[in-house]
Amino acid sequence: MATYTFPKDFLWGTASASYQIEGAWNEDGKGESVWDRFSHTPGKIKMGDTGDAACDFYHRYAGDIALMSDLGLNAARISLSWPRIMPSGKGQVNQQGLDFYNRVVDELLKRNIQPWVTLYHWDLPQALEDIGGWPNRDLAEYFRDYAAVVADSLGDRVKHWMAFNEPWIFTILGYLMGIHAPGRREPVAAMKATHTVNIAQGLAIRALRESRNKPAAVGTAFSMSPVHPRTDSREDRAAAERWHQFYNMWFLDPVMRGEYPQAYVQGSFADHVDIRPGDFDKIKAPLDFIGINLYTRAVVAHDPNDHNIGVAQVRAGGEEVTDFGWEVYPPALSEMILRVAKDYPDLPIYVTENGCSYGDAPGPDGKVNDQRRVSFLRRFIGEVGRAMQAGADVRGYFLWTFTDNFEWAEGFRQRFGIVYCDFDTQRRVVKESGHWYSRLARSGALDFDPPA
Ligand code: FCB
């Protein structure tokens, strides 16, 4: 066993998303989101689950934040529901929606928990989907206006912002694969959506910075996985690098450098999507930090039948997996951090999500003894320490997630929380992993077995 001691000012938090925890889907003037519509459509979500009530965070936020404080956490990543604040996505502002987030932010600050706020964690106002959704370029400007409204209202107290959560996931799963809201399967529209989101990211970052309430730092939380080739062949290695560019860099290189990475087998993105003069001036708005959301690695092979990126995802095979079926591969985290640190040397890094799904429930003694989660966290957070020892400037870790919650298309069956949530009674039980994380947050000292 080695011990790694994290710096005193390291942030130890949890991450969450509005739709996954809030409930109150139609209260106090909130507009419908694409996730409301999607989950209310039969057959889209396992077991017909919806986020209508979720963890009822809308009414129970004070208790949950008190529990975070009891556990000794010093930061919390939350997201804002755009349709709660602007019911039809543009124009009219719903003061009751803003009031709710003002109460949440005040409650966090009262407990000495730093609020880290994401503008968009996938709950697009349905009214904007009705005019075409993210493939419609106009949404970039509506998003900027929304960012300006929230910066004006919350920015005197919220100093750390993320424009988007996992832009790759909601554009590709929502518009190409159709398994997330709005459930479209339209390859051309999906790639247009990625371009609008890149423009929206640049515009919103500027809006935050131009607000009278100056932010301390603005970033985005990117879904990332180091990409390994299935074999050592030249084709597979080239495919792995293309997938790295497409999956990990598609929204990072544009905002940092004003250009798209090279990911297509032939030609470039400009051959596929209408890029207009001036777009890159809007898109480029270098970030103050990079947020990494990481759960596992990717293994890919060259796929000659895919004429775009030319990649097929494959299973690594025979590996340890979580209850979600995701491979448990701890070195993924240090590898990814070090690659980002190498490509963007001067930017602080935050792990904005990392965690695992295991279905453990309270036992006869009332305790939730989720030792597999403890083992997962110990190993992954150990990799954060290893990356820091190798020189990476990592400043915080946000565990996904605090309470078990609505896990998108999987509904309530995938439990990622360090706090068990009984969705019938809304009772919370801190899991063993929650107590373990609390000790780590308080001491900053992690015991772990470094890989051989
Ligand atoms: C991430 C999402 C988050 C959660 C975890 C398990 O991709 O950002 O909302 O669903 O996966």
Tab-separated table of C-alpha atoms and ligand atoms in Angstrom:
chain	number	residue	atom	x	y	z
A	1	MET	CA	0.000	0.000	0.000
A	2	ALA	CA	1.149	3.487	-0.864
A	3	THR	CA	-0.313	6.673	0.562
A	4	TYR	CA	-0.865	9.670	-1.608
A	5	THR	CA	-1.600	12.953	0.144
A	6	PHE	CA	-3.602	15.446	-1.874
A	7	PRO	CA	-3.016	19.193	-1.492
A	8	LYS	CA	-4.930	20.967	1.280
A	9	ASP	CA	-6.988	23.068	-1.142
A	10	PHE	CA	-7.953	20.125	-3.357
A	11	LEU	CA	-11.684	20.083	-4.103
A	12	TRP	CA	-13.629	17.014	-3.029
A	13	GLY	CA	-17.138	17.094	-4.351
A	14	THR	CA	-19.895	15.233	-6.066
A	15	ALA	CA	-21.559	15.971	-9.405
A	16	SER	CA	-25.219	15.906	-10.394
A	17	ALA	CA	-27.575	17.056	-13.138
A	18	SER	CA	-30.871	18.909	-12.879
A	19	TYR	CA	-33.060	16.403	-14.707
A	20	GLN	CA	-31.548	13.436	-12.886
A	21	ILE	CA	-32.330	14.695	-9.383
A	22	GLU	CA	-34.764	17.611	-9.228
A	23	GLY	CA	-38.180	16.206	-10.099
A	24	ALA	CA	-40.830	18.969	-9.955
A	25	TRP	CA	-40.892	18.662	-13.710
A	26	ASN	CA	-43.867	20.973	-14.182
A	27	GLU	CA	-43.825	23.095	-11.027
A	28	ASP	CA	-43.497	26.828	-10.528
A	29	GLY	CA	-43.601	27.767	-14.172
A	30	LYS	CA	-41.010	25.316	-15.500
A	31	GLY	CA	-41.270	24.589	-19.233
A	32	GLU	CA	-41.110	21.113	-20.745
A	33	SER	CA	-37.664	19.756	-21.616
A	34	VAL	CA	-36.711	17.202	-24.234
A	35	TRP	CA	-36.112	14.738	-21.406
A	36	ASP	CA	-39.637	15.282	-20.086
A	37	ARG	CA	-40.994	14.587	-23.549
A	38	PHE	CA	-38.675	11.623	-24.149
A	39	SER	CA	-39.320	9.932	-20.811
A	40	HIS	CA	-43.074	10.430	-21.225
A	41	THR	CA	-42.900	8.600	-24.558
A	42	PRO	CA	-43.590	4.882	-24.025
A	43	GLY	CA	-40.676	2.573	-24.741
A	44	LYS	CA	-37.860	5.091	-24.441
A	45	ILE	CA	-36.786	4.492	-20.837
A	46	LYS	CA	-36.357	1.119	-19.127
A	47	MET	CA	-39.332	0.182	-16.947
A	48	GLY	CA	-41.116	3.338	-18.120
A	49	ASP	CA	-39.239	5.402	-15.511
A	50	THR	CA	-39.329	9.197	-15.716
A	51	GLY	CA	-37.621	12.075	-13.958
A	52	ASP	CA	-40.975	13.545	-12.882
A	53	ALA	CA	-40.075	13.134	-9.215
A	54	ALA	CA	-36.504	11.720	-9.328
A	55	CYS	CA	-34.804	12.486	-5.980
A	56	ASP	CA	-37.152	15.398	-5.325
A	57	PHE	CA	-34.100	17.613	-4.936
A	58	TYR	CA	-36.323	20.563	-5.843
A	59	HIS	CA	-37.955	20.274	-2.427
A	60	ARG	CA	-35.248	18.452	-0.496
A	61	TYR	CA	-32.148	20.390	-1.550
A	62	ALA	CA	-31.530	21.790	1.930
A	63	GLY	CA	-31.404	18.315	3.495
A	64	ASP	CA	-29.161	16.962	0.759
A	65	ILE	CA	-26.766	19.877	1.037
A	66	ALA	CA	-26.678	19.449	4.833
A	67	LEU	CA	-25.720	15.815	4.249
A	68	MET	CA	-22.915	16.846	1.877
A	69	SER	CA	-21.670	19.142	4.567
A	70	ASP	CA	-21.877	16.379	7.211
A	71	LEU	CA	-19.667	14.285	4.950
A	72	GLY	CA	-17.089	17.057	4.769
A	73	LEU	CA	-17.367	17.807	1.044
A	74	ASN	CA	-16.126	21.228	-0.018
A	75	ALA	CA	-17.529	21.515	-3.559
A	76	ALA	CA	-20.650	20.495	-5.453
A	77	ARG	CA	-21.199	20.356	-9.176
A	78	ILE	CA	-24.817	21.013	-10.123
A	79	SER	CA	-26.544	21.900	-13.372
A	80	LEU	CA	-29.292	24.373	-14.179
A	81	SER	CA	-32.449	23.431	-16.023
A	82	TRP	CA	-32.722	25.856	-18.937
A	83	PRO	CA	-36.530	25.385	-19.235
A	84	ARG	CA	-36.974	26.018	-15.519
A	85	ILE	CA	-35.346	29.403	-16.066
A	86	MET	CA	-36.617	30.124	-19.582
A	87	PRO	CA	-39.697	27.954	-20.181
A	88	SER	CA	-39.567	28.246	-23.956
A	89	GLY	CA	-35.804	28.582	-24.184
A	90	LYS	CA	-35.783	32.238	-25.185
A	91	GLY	CA	-37.475	35.448	-24.276
A	92	GLN	CA	-39.469	35.272	-21.082
A	93	VAL	CA	-37.568	34.513	-17.869
A	94	ASN	CA	-39.273	32.531	-15.104
A	95	GLN	CA	-38.270	34.271	-11.887
A	96	GLN	CA	-39.399	31.295	-9.768
A	97	GLY	CA	-36.880	29.107	-11.586
A	98	LEU	CA	-34.066	31.538	-10.907
A	99	ASP	CA	-35.205	31.838	-7.296
A	100	PHE	CA	-34.813	28.087	-6.840
A	101	TYR	CA	-31.190	28.125	-8.020
A	102	ASN	CA	-30.497	31.181	-5.915
A	103	ARG	CA	-31.707	29.265	-2.863
A	104	VAL	CA	-29.559	26.260	-3.757
A	105	VAL	CA	-26.456	28.388	-4.270
A	106	ASP	CA	-27.025	30.251	-1.002
A	107	GLU	CA	-27.500	26.981	0.856
A	108	LEU	CA	-24.245	25.591	-0.559
A	109	LEU	CA	-22.319	28.709	0.367
A	110	LYS	CA	-23.829	28.725	3.839
A	111	ARG	CA	-22.307	25.262	4.303
A	112	ASN	CA	-18.936	26.280	2.842
A	113	ILE	CA	-19.467	24.176	-0.255
A	114	GLN	CA	-18.196	25.783	-3.445
A	115	PRO	CA	-20.849	25.741	-6.187
A	116	TRP	CA	-19.635	24.566	-9.611
A	117	VAL	CA	-22.432	25.184	-12.042
A	118	THR	CA	-23.044	23.622	-15.449
A	119	LEU	CA	-25.294	25.631	-17.765
A	120	TYR	CA	-26.478	22.643	-19.729
A	121	HIS	CA	-26.690	19.010	-18.744
A	122	TRP	CA	-28.965	17.846	-21.550
A	123	ASP	CA	-32.437	19.179	-20.657
A	124	LEU	CA	-33.079	21.345	-23.702
A	125	PRO	CA	-36.340	23.297	-23.658
A	126	GLN	CA	-38.759	21.271	-25.801
A	127	ALA	CA	-39.834	24.510	-27.513
A	128	LEU	CA	-36.327	24.770	-28.989
A	129	GLU	CA	-36.399	21.162	-30.137
A	130	ASP	CA	-39.681	22.012	-31.850
A	131	ILE	CA	-37.851	24.531	-34.031
A	132	GLY	CA	-35.207	21.976	-34.997
A	133	GLY	CA	-33.136	21.401	-31.870
A	134	TRP	CA	-29.334	21.655	-31.827
A	135	PRO	CA	-28.953	21.148	-35.586
A	136	ASN	CA	-30.594	24.593	-35.897
A	137	ARG	CA	-27.801	27.167	-35.700
A	138	ASP	CA	-30.104	29.735	-34.072
A	139	LEU	CA	-29.833	27.788	-30.817
A	140	ALA	CA	-26.275	29.034	-30.333
A	141	GLU	CA	-27.582	32.551	-29.846
A	142	TYR	CA	-30.444	31.486	-27.592
A	143	PHE	CA	-27.918	29.631	-25.463
A	144	ARG	CA	-25.757	32.731	-25.196
A	145	ASP	CA	-28.773	34.771	-24.054
A	146	TYR	CA	-29.623	32.143	-21.447
A	147	ALA	CA	-26.014	32.193	-20.197
A	148	ALA	CA	-26.219	35.976	-19.829
A	149	VAL	CA	-29.431	35.704	-17.784
A	150	VAL	CA	-27.983	33.201	-15.311
A	151	ALA	CA	-24.647	34.999	-15.037
A	152	ASP	CA	-26.539	38.127	-14.133
A	153	SER	CA	-28.592	36.375	-11.468
A	154	LEU	CA	-26.115	33.903	-9.928
A	155	GLY	CA	-22.725	35.191	-10.984
A	156	ASP	CA	-22.137	37.318	-7.906
A	157	ARG	CA	-21.861	34.057	-5.931
A	158	VAL	CA	-21.133	31.368	-8.525
A	159	LYS	CA	-17.566	31.804	-9.702
A	160	HIS	CA	-16.912	28.456	-11.418
A	161	TRP	CA	-18.897	27.574	-14.504
A	162	MET	CA	-19.090	24.848	-17.072
A	163	ALA	CA	-20.784	25.676	-20.355
A	164	PHE	CA	-21.735	22.120	-21.276
A	165	ASN	CA	-21.796	18.669	-19.844
A	166	GLU	CA	-20.509	16.086	-22.308
A	167	PRO	CA	-21.337	17.791	-25.594
A	168	TRP	CA	-20.328	14.678	-27.524
A	169	ILE	CA	-22.776	12.446	-25.661
A	170	PHE	CA	-25.908	14.530	-26.033
A	171	THR	CA	-25.325	15.352	-29.695
A	172	ILE	CA	-24.342	11.851	-30.779
A	173	LEU	CA	-26.639	9.802	-28.514
A	174	GLY	CA	-29.495	12.275	-29.006
A	175	TYR	CA	-29.305	12.994	-32.741
A	176	LEU	CA	-27.344	10.106	-34.268
A	177	MET	CA	-28.056	7.026	-32.147
A	178	GLY	CA	-31.468	8.073	-30.882
A	179	ILE	CA	-31.048	6.485	-27.446
A	180	HIS	CA	-31.105	9.790	-25.572
A	181	ALA	CA	-33.534	12.679	-25.977
A	182	PRO	CA	-34.701	13.847	-28.444
A	183	GLY	CA	-34.313	10.349	-29.870
A	184	ARG	CA	-33.423	11.236	-33.459
A	185	ARG	CA	-31.380	9.065	-35.797
A	186	GLU	CA	-30.159	11.591	-38.343
A	187	PRO	CA	-26.468	11.426	-39.202
A	188	VAL	CA	-26.282	14.755	-41.032
A	189	ALA	CA	-28.323	16.609	-38.415
A	190	ALA	CA	-26.169	15.103	-35.658
A	191	MET	CA	-22.988	16.546	-37.103
A	192	LYS	CA	-24.700	19.904	-37.599
A	193	ALA	CA	-25.690	19.722	-33.939
A	194	THR	CA	-22.033	19.346	-32.949
A	195	HIS	CA	-21.193	22.504	-34.886
A	196	THR	CA	-24.017	24.537	-33.311
A	197	VAL	CA	-22.912	23.353	-29.875
A	198	ASN	CA	-19.352	24.439	-30.577
A	199	ILE	CA	-20.601	27.897	-31.551
A	200	ALA	CA	-22.896	27.977	-28.516
A	201	GLN	CA	-19.986	27.041	-26.246
A	202	GLY	CA	-17.869	29.952	-27.470
A	203	LEU	CA	-20.726	32.448	-27.263
A	204	ALA	CA	-21.827	31.370	-23.793
A	205	ILE	CA	-18.291	31.524	-22.423
A	206	ARG	CA	-18.026	35.086	-23.706
A	207	ALA	CA	-21.393	35.955	-22.188
A	208	LEU	CA	-20.232	34.674	-18.797
A	209	ARG	CA	-16.999	36.639	-19.039
A	210	GLU	CA	-18.722	39.804	-20.207
A	211	SER	CA	-21.239	39.734	-17.379
A	212	ARG	CA	-20.948	42.369	-14.661
A	213	ASN	CA	-20.283	39.394	-12.361
A	214	LYS	CA	-16.872	38.258	-13.498
A	215	PRO	CA	-16.348	34.500	-13.228
A	216	ALA	CA	-13.174	33.065	-11.712
A	217	ALA	CA	-13.007	30.204	-14.176
A	218	VAL	CA	-15.039	28.832	-17.062
A	219	GLY	CA	-14.668	25.387	-18.605
A	220	THR	CA	-16.664	22.484	-19.964
A	221	ALA	CA	-17.036	18.930	-18.663
A	222	PHE	CA	-16.003	16.696	-21.552
A	223	SER	CA	-16.725	12.975	-21.820
A	224	MET	CA	-13.315	11.410	-22.257
A	225	SER	CA	-11.745	7.964	-22.515
A	226	PRO	CA	-8.270	7.005	-23.588
A	227	VAL	CA	-8.585	5.020	-26.781
A	228	HIS	CA	-6.722	1.741	-27.210
A	229	PRO	CA	-6.389	-0.109	-30.519
A	230	ARG	CA	-7.681	-3.691	-30.531
A	231	THR	CA	-4.482	-4.908	-32.140
A	232	ASP	CA	-1.119	-3.356	-32.766
A	233	SER	CA	-1.765	-3.136	-36.509
A	234	ARG	CA	-1.150	0.159	-38.249
A	235	GLU	CA	-4.848	0.368	-39.238
A	236	ASP	CA	-6.106	-0.161	-35.695
A	237	ARG	CA	-3.652	2.330	-34.257
A	238	ALA	CA	-4.676	4.943	-36.814
A	239	ALA	CA	-8.336	4.209	-36.029
A	240	ALA	CA	-7.661	4.688	-32.314
A	241	GLU	CA	-6.110	8.075	-32.953
A	242	ARG	CA	-9.061	9.139	-35.141
A	243	TRP	CA	-11.455	8.072	-32.405
A	244	HIS	CA	-9.429	10.036	-29.845
A	245	GLN	CA	-9.758	13.117	-32.050
A	246	PHE	CA	-13.478	12.630	-32.595
A	247	TYR	CA	-14.539	11.459	-29.152
A	248	ASN	CA	-12.176	13.376	-26.880
A	249	MET	CA	-11.232	16.486	-28.824
A	250	TRP	CA	-14.290	17.462	-30.925
A	251	PHE	CA	-15.383	20.211	-28.566
A	252	LEU	CA	-12.029	20.961	-26.942
A	253	ASP	CA	-9.762	21.784	-29.898
A	254	PRO	CA	-12.344	24.169	-31.410
A	255	VAL	CA	-12.815	26.206	-28.227
A	256	MET	CA	-9.088	26.293	-27.497
A	257	ARG	CA	-7.629	26.643	-30.986
A	258	GLY	CA	-10.483	27.611	-33.294
A	259	GLU	CA	-10.222	24.480	-35.416
A	260	TYR	CA	-11.658	20.996	-35.675
A	261	PRO	CA	-9.393	18.027	-35.157
A	262	GLN	CA	-8.729	15.658	-38.063
A	263	ALA	CA	-10.952	12.649	-37.481
A	264	TYR	CA	-12.379	11.753	-40.882
A	265	VAL	CA	-10.875	8.936	-42.923
A	266	GLN	CA	-11.004	11.207	-45.940
A	267	GLY	CA	-11.444	14.934	-46.172
A	268	SER	CA	-12.425	17.072	-43.230
A	269	PHE	CA	-15.467	18.154	-41.256
A	270	ALA	CA	-15.979	21.115	-43.593
A	271	ASP	CA	-16.918	18.624	-46.326
A	272	HIS	CA	-19.832	17.450	-44.185
A	273	VAL	CA	-21.202	20.555	-42.498
A	274	ASP	CA	-21.794	24.124	-43.579
A	275	ILE	CA	-19.145	26.138	-41.751
A	276	ARG	CA	-19.726	29.829	-42.335
A	277	PRO	CA	-17.263	32.697	-42.365
A	278	GLY	CA	-16.764	33.999	-38.842
A	279	ASP	CA	-17.815	30.742	-37.157
A	280	PHE	CA	-14.383	30.043	-35.760
A	281	ASP	CA	-14.148	33.526	-34.286
A	282	LYS	CA	-17.241	32.705	-32.268
A	283	ILE	CA	-16.118	29.183	-31.438
A	284	LYS	CA	-12.664	30.025	-30.106
A	285	ALA	CA	-12.865	31.166	-26.481
A	286	PRO	CA	-10.019	29.447	-24.622
A	287	LEU	CA	-11.094	27.759	-21.405
A	288	ASP	CA	-9.712	28.452	-17.937
A	289	PHE	CA	-9.770	24.776	-17.018
A	290	ILE	CA	-10.555	21.415	-18.554
A	291	GLY	CA	-13.175	19.185	-16.966
A	292	ILE	CA	-12.739	15.455	-17.556
A	293	ASN	CA	-15.678	13.095	-17.120
A	294	LEU	CA	-14.283	9.593	-17.266
A	295	TYR	CA	-15.777	6.190	-16.552
A	296	THR	CA	-13.774	3.729	-18.619
A	297	ARG	CA	-11.505	3.375	-21.641
A	298	ALA	CA	-12.440	2.787	-25.275
A	299	VAL	CA	-11.100	-0.081	-27.382
A	300	VAL	CA	-11.531	0.278	-31.132
A	301	ALA	CA	-10.692	-1.391	-34.422
A	302	HIS	CA	-10.410	-0.092	-37.941
A	303	ASP	CA	-13.757	-0.458	-39.721
A	304	PRO	CA	-13.553	-0.233	-43.526
A	305	ASN	CA	-17.361	-0.107	-43.784
A	306	ASP	CA	-17.558	3.179	-41.894
A	307	HIS	CA	-16.621	5.786	-44.457
A	308	ASN	CA	-16.636	8.683	-42.029
A	309	ILE	CA	-14.470	8.025	-39.006
A	310	GLY	CA	-13.692	4.411	-39.962
A	311	VAL	CA	-13.933	3.039	-36.452
A	312	ALA	CA	-15.755	0.190	-34.740
A	313	GLN	CA	-15.921	0.072	-30.947
A	314	VAL	CA	-15.118	-3.370	-29.572
A	315	ARG	CA	-15.152	-4.908	-26.127
A	316	ALA	CA	-11.825	-5.376	-24.451
A	317	GLY	CA	-13.066	-8.830	-23.439
A	318	GLY	CA	-13.061	-10.851	-20.217
A	319	GLU	CA	-12.631	-7.823	-18.025
A	320	GLU	CA	-14.007	-6.651	-14.678
A	321	VAL	CA	-17.213	-4.669	-15.244
A	322	THR	CA	-19.651	-2.614	-13.183
A	323	ASP	CA	-23.366	-3.451	-12.980
A	324	PHE	CA	-23.799	-1.216	-16.042
A	325	GLY	CA	-21.366	-3.456	-17.934
A	326	TRP	CA	-18.700	-0.766	-18.209
A	327	GLU	CA	-15.139	-2.085	-17.996
A	328	VAL	CA	-13.339	-1.196	-14.761
A	329	TYR	CA	-9.981	0.009	-16.029
A	330	PRO	CA	-8.446	2.413	-13.507
A	331	PRO	CA	-5.293	3.408	-15.478
A	332	ALA	CA	-7.662	5.070	-17.973
A	333	LEU	CA	-7.893	8.053	-15.657
A	334	SER	CA	-4.179	8.797	-15.282
A	335	GLU	CA	-3.589	8.111	-18.962
A	336	MET	CA	-6.312	10.564	-20.002
A	337	ILE	CA	-5.244	13.235	-17.536
A	338	LEU	CA	-1.646	12.995	-18.705
A	339	ARG	CA	-2.591	13.183	-22.367
A	340	VAL	CA	-4.705	16.291	-21.783
A	341	ALA	CA	-1.965	17.806	-19.624
A	342	LYS	CA	0.530	17.202	-22.407
A	343	ASP	CA	-1.667	18.656	-25.162
A	344	TYR	CA	-2.846	21.624	-23.068
A	345	PRO	CA	0.072	22.157	-20.691
A	346	ASP	CA	-0.966	25.320	-18.891
A	347	LEU	CA	-4.537	24.509	-17.979
A	348	PRO	CA	-5.708	23.212	-14.632
A	349	ILE	CA	-7.649	19.974	-14.825
A	350	TYR	CA	-10.626	18.920	-12.745
A	351	VAL	CA	-12.110	15.456	-12.785
A	352	THR	CA	-15.686	16.652	-13.199
A	353	GLU	CA	-17.192	13.134	-13.118
A	354	ASN	CA	-16.020	9.653	-12.256
A	355	GLY	CA	-17.886	6.850	-10.559
A	356	CYS	CA	-19.598	3.519	-10.991
A	357	SER	CA	-22.953	1.771	-10.980
A	358	TYR	CA	-23.497	-1.016	-8.460
A	359	GLY	CA	-26.942	-2.047	-7.289
A	360	ASP	CA	-26.190	-2.584	-3.572
A	361	ALA	CA	-29.173	-1.899	-1.317
A	362	PRO	CA	-29.552	-1.688	2.475
A	363	GLY	CA	-28.861	-5.018	4.196
A	364	PRO	CA	-30.613	-6.381	7.311
A	365	ASP	CA	-28.500	-4.026	9.445
A	366	GLY	CA	-29.725	-1.093	7.388
A	367	LYS	CA	-26.255	-0.449	5.960
A	368	VAL	CA	-25.368	-0.340	2.283
A	369	ASN	CA	-22.100	-2.204	2.151
A	370	ASP	CA	-20.957	-1.279	-1.364
A	371	GLN	CA	-17.381	-2.505	-1.163
A	372	ARG	CA	-17.096	-2.782	-4.956
A	373	ARG	CA	-17.631	0.995	-5.180
A	374	VAL	CA	-15.027	1.627	-2.480
A	375	SER	CA	-12.579	-0.520	-4.402
A	376	PHE	CA	-13.400	1.269	-7.665
A	377	LEU	CA	-12.976	4.710	-6.128
A	378	ARG	CA	-9.781	3.837	-4.318
A	379	ARG	CA	-8.209	2.652	-7.541
A	380	PHE	CA	-9.449	5.493	-9.756
A	381	ILE	CA	-8.637	8.250	-7.289
A	382	GLY	CA	-5.251	6.583	-6.852
A	383	GLU	CA	-4.737	7.185	-10.562
A	384	VAL	CA	-5.500	10.873	-10.043
A	385	GLY	CA	-2.716	10.906	-7.459
A	386	ARG	CA	-0.371	9.113	-9.853
A	387	ALA	CA	-1.083	11.646	-12.604
A	388	MET	CA	-0.361	14.463	-10.157
A	389	GLN	CA	2.901	12.837	-9.120
A	390	ALA	CA	3.789	12.740	-12.811
A	391	GLY	CA	3.241	16.497	-12.979
A	392	ALA	CA	-0.418	17.020	-13.974
A	393	ASP	CA	-2.117	20.052	-12.422
A	394	VAL	CA	-5.299	18.415	-11.117
A	395	ARG	CA	-7.194	20.533	-8.633
A	396	GLY	CA	-10.371	18.700	-7.799
A	397	TYR	CA	-12.421	15.525	-8.056
A	398	PHE	CA	-16.197	15.414	-8.427
A	399	LEU	CA	-17.553	11.953	-7.806
A	400	TRP	CA	-20.569	10.894	-9.856
A	401	THR	CA	-22.804	11.038	-7.890
A	402	PHE	CA	-24.277	12.053	-4.540
A	403	THR	CA	-27.693	10.342	-4.385
A	404	ASP	CA	-28.659	7.469	-6.688
A	405	ASN	CA	-30.721	9.120	-9.403
A	406	PHE	CA	-32.453	8.906	-12.775
A	407	GLU	CA	-29.852	7.371	-15.055
A	408	TRP	CA	-31.230	8.527	-18.428
A	409	ALA	CA	-32.374	5.684	-20.715
A	410	GLU	CA	-31.611	3.178	-17.930
A	411	GLY	CA	-34.064	4.766	-15.509
A	412	PHE	CA	-33.563	4.157	-11.795
A	413	ARG	CA	-31.919	0.754	-12.033
A	414	GLN	CA	-28.354	1.948	-12.404
A	415	ARG	CA	-27.289	3.302	-9.039
A	416	PHE	CA	-24.196	5.523	-9.077
A	417	GLY	CA	-24.683	7.253	-5.717
A	418	ILE	CA	-22.605	7.251	-2.549
A	419	VAL	CA	-25.972	7.897	-0.884
A	420	TYR	CA	-28.691	5.316	-1.399
A	421	CYS	CA	-32.046	6.768	-2.424
A	422	ASP	CA	-35.288	4.887	-1.815
A	423	PHE	CA	-37.335	6.335	-4.662
A	424	ASP	CA	-40.673	5.395	-3.062
A	425	THR	CA	-40.071	7.128	0.261
A	426	GLN	CA	-37.189	9.485	-0.677
A	427	ARG	CA	-35.258	8.141	2.294
A	428	ARG	CA	-31.484	8.596	2.008
A	429	VAL	CA	-28.885	6.185	3.444
A	430	VAL	CA	-25.195	7.039	3.258
A	431	LYS	CA	-23.474	4.023	1.730
A	432	GLU	CA	-20.159	2.654	3.017
A	433	SER	CA	-18.554	4.349	0.012
A	434	GLY	CA	-20.003	7.645	1.236
A	435	HIS	CA	-18.347	7.206	4.630
A	436	TRP	CA	-15.138	6.196	2.912
A	437	TYR	CA	-15.235	9.263	0.629
A	438	SER	CA	-15.959	11.467	3.609
A	439	ARG	CA	-12.802	10.252	5.373
A	440	LEU	CA	-10.797	10.909	2.229
A	441	ALA	CA	-12.247	14.411	1.807
A	442	ARG	CA	-11.403	15.262	5.397
A	443	SER	CA	-7.888	13.796	5.485
A	444	GLY	CA	-6.759	14.172	1.862
A	445	ALA	CA	-4.798	10.939	2.383
A	446	LEU	CA	-5.497	8.003	0.095
A	447	ASP	CA	-4.144	4.507	0.641
A	448	PHE	CA	-3.938	2.546	-2.547
A	449	ASP	CA	-2.043	-0.253	-4.244
A	450	PRO	CA	-0.080	1.237	-7.108
A	451	PRO	CA	-0.366	-1.025	-10.160
A	452	ALA	CA	2.684	-3.253	-10.648
B	1	FCB	C1	-22.311	10.681	-17.681
B	1	FCB	C2	-23.344	11.763	-17.495
B	1	FCB	C3	-24.036	11.732	-16.179
B	1	FCB	C4	-24.301	10.322	-15.700
B	1	FCB	C5	-23.073	9.465	-15.814
B	1	FCB	C6	-23.255	8.059	-15.333
B	1	FCB	O1	-22.122	10.421	-19.043
B	1	FCB	O2	-22.754	13.036	-17.651
B	1	FCB	O3	-25.206	12.490	-16.283
B	1	FCB	O4	-25.386	9.791	-16.338
B	1	FCB	O5	-22.628	9.445	-17.131
